[in-house]
PDB file of C-alpha atoms in Angstrom:
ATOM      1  CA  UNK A 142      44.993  86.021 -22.142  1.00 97.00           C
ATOM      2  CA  UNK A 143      45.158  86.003 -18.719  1.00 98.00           C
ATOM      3  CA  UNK A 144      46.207  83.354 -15.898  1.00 98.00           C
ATOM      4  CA  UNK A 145      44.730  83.526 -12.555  1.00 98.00           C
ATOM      5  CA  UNK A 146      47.016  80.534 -10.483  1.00 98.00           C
ATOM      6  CA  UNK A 147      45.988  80.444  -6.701  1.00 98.00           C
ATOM      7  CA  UNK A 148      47.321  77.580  -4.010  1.00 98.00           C
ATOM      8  CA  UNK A 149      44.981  76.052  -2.025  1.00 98.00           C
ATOM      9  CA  UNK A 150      46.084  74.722   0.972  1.00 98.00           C
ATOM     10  CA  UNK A 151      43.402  72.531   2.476  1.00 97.00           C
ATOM     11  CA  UNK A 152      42.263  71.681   5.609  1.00 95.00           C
ATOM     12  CA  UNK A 153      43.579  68.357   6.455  1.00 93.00           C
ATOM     13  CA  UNK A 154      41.769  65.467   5.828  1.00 94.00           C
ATOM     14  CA  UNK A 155      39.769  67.490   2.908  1.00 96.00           C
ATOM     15  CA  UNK A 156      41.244  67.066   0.290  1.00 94.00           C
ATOM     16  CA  UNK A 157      38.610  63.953  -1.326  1.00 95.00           C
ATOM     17  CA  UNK A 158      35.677  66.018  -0.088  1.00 97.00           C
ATOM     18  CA  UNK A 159      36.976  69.453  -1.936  1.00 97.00           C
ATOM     19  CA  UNK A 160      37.314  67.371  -5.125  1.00 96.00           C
ATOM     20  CA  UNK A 161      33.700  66.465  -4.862  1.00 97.00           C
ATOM     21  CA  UNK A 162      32.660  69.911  -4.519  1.00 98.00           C
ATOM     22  CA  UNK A 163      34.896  71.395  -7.037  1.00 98.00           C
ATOM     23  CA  UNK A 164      33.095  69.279  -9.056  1.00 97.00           C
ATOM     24  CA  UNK A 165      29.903  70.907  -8.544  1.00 97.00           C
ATOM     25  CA  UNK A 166      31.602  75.029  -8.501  1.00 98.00           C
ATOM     26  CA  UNK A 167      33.365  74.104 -11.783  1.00 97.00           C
ATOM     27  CA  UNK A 168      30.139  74.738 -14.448  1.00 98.00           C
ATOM     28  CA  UNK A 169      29.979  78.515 -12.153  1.00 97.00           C
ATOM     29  CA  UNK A 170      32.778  79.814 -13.639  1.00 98.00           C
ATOM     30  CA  UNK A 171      32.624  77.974 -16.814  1.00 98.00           C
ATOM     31  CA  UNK A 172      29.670  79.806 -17.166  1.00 97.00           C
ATOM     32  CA  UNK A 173      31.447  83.294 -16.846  1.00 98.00           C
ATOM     33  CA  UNK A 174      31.918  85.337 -20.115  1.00 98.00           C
ATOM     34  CA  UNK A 175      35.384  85.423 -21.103  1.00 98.00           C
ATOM     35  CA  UNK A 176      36.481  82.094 -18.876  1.00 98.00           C
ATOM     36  CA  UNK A 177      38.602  79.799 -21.325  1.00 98.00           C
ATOM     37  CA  UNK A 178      40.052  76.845 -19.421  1.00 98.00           C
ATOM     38  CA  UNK A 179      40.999  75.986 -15.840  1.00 98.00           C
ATOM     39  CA  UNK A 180      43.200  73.267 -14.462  1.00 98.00           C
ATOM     40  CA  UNK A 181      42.926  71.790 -10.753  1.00 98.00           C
ATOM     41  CA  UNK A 182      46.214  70.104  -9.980  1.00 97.00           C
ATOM     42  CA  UNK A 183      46.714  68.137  -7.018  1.00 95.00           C
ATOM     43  CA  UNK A 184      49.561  67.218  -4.734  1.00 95.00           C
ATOM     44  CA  UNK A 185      52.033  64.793  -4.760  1.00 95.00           C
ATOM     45  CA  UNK A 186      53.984  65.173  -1.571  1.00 96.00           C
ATOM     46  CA  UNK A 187      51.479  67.160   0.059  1.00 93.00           C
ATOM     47  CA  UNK A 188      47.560  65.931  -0.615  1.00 90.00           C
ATOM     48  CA  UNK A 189      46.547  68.475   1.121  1.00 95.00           C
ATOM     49  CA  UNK A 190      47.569  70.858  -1.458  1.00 97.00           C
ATOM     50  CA  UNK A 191      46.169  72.007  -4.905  1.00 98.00           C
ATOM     51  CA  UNK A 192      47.189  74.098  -7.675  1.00 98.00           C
ATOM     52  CA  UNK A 193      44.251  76.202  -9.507  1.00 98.00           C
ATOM     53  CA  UNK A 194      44.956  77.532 -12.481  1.00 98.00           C
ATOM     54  CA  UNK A 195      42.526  79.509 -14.563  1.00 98.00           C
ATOM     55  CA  UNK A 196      42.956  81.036 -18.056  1.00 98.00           C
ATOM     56  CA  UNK A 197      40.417  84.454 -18.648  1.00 98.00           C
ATOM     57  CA  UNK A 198      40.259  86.564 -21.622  1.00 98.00           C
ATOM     58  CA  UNK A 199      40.707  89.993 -19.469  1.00 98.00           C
ATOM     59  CA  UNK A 200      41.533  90.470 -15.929  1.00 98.00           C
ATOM     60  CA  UNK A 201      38.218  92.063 -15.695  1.00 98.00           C
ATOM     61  CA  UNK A 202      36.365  89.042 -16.861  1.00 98.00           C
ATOM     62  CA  UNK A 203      37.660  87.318 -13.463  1.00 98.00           C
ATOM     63  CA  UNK A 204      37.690  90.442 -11.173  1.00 97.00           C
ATOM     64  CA  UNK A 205      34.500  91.554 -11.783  1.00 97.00           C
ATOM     65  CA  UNK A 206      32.613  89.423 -14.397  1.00 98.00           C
ATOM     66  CA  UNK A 207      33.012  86.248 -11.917  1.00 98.00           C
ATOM     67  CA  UNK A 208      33.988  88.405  -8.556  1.00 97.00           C
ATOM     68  CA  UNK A 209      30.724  90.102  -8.739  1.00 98.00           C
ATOM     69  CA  UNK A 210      28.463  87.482 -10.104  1.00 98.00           C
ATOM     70  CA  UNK A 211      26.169  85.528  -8.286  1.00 97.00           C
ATOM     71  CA  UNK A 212      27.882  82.190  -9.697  1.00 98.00           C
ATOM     72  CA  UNK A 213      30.902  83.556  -7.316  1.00 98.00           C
ATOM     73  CA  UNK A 214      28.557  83.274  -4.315  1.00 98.00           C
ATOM     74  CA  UNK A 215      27.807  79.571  -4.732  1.00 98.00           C
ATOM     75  CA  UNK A 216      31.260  79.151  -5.306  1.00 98.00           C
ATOM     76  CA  UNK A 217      32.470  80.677  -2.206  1.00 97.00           C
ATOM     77  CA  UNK A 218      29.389  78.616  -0.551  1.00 98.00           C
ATOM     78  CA  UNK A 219      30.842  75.278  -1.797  1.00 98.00           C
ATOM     79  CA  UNK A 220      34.760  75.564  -1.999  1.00 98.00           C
ATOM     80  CA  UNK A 221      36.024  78.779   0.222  1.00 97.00           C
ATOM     81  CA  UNK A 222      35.433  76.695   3.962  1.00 97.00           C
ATOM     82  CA  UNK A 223      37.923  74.388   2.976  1.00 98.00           C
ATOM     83  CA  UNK A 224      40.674  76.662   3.134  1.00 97.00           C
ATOM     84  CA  UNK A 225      43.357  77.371   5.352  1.00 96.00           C
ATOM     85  CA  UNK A 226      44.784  80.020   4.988  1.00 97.00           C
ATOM     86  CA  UNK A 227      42.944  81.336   2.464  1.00 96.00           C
ATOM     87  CA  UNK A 228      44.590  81.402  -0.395  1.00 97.00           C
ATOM     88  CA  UNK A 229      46.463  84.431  -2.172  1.00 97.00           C
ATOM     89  CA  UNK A 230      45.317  85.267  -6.006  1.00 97.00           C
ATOM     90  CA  UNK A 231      47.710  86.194  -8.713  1.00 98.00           C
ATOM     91  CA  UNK A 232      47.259  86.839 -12.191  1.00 98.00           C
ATOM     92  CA  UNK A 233      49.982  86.687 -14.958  1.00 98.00           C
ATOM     93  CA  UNK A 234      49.601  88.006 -18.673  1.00 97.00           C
TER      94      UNK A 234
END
């Protein structure tokens, strides 16, 4: 198992309306053979920060089963503007 775990610093002020669309991005990659769970977490002392945490079976179910599906286009469309910076992805075995 794999665990993708990127920070997402959000613009300010965004944080409510990137909840609303992460609501509609999360059945994308649920949808992804080889996705198991994913957690959103959100900030305490900073609201405009969240934690996203996503367990895979295989790196290669995330790099290229979800990087390189058209479910990854509507979720760039709906959740990448709200960044800033964009955010750095690691994975962890």
């Amino acid at each position: 198992m794999i665990l993708e775990m990127a920070e997402l610093c959000i613009r300010s002020g965004q944080s409510q309306a990137l909840e609303e669309q992460f609501r509609k991005a999360r059945p994308r990659i649920a949808s992804i053979k080889g996705y198991c769970s994913h957690e959103l977490k959100i900030g305490i002392e900073k609201k405009d920060r969240f934690l996203l945490l996503v367990h895979w079976e295989t790196l290669e179910d995330d790099e290229i089963g979800f990087r390189q599906s058209d479910q990854y286009q509507e979720w760039k469309r709906l959740l990448h503007h709200f960044y800033e910076p964009f955010p750095e992805v690691l994975h962890y075995q």
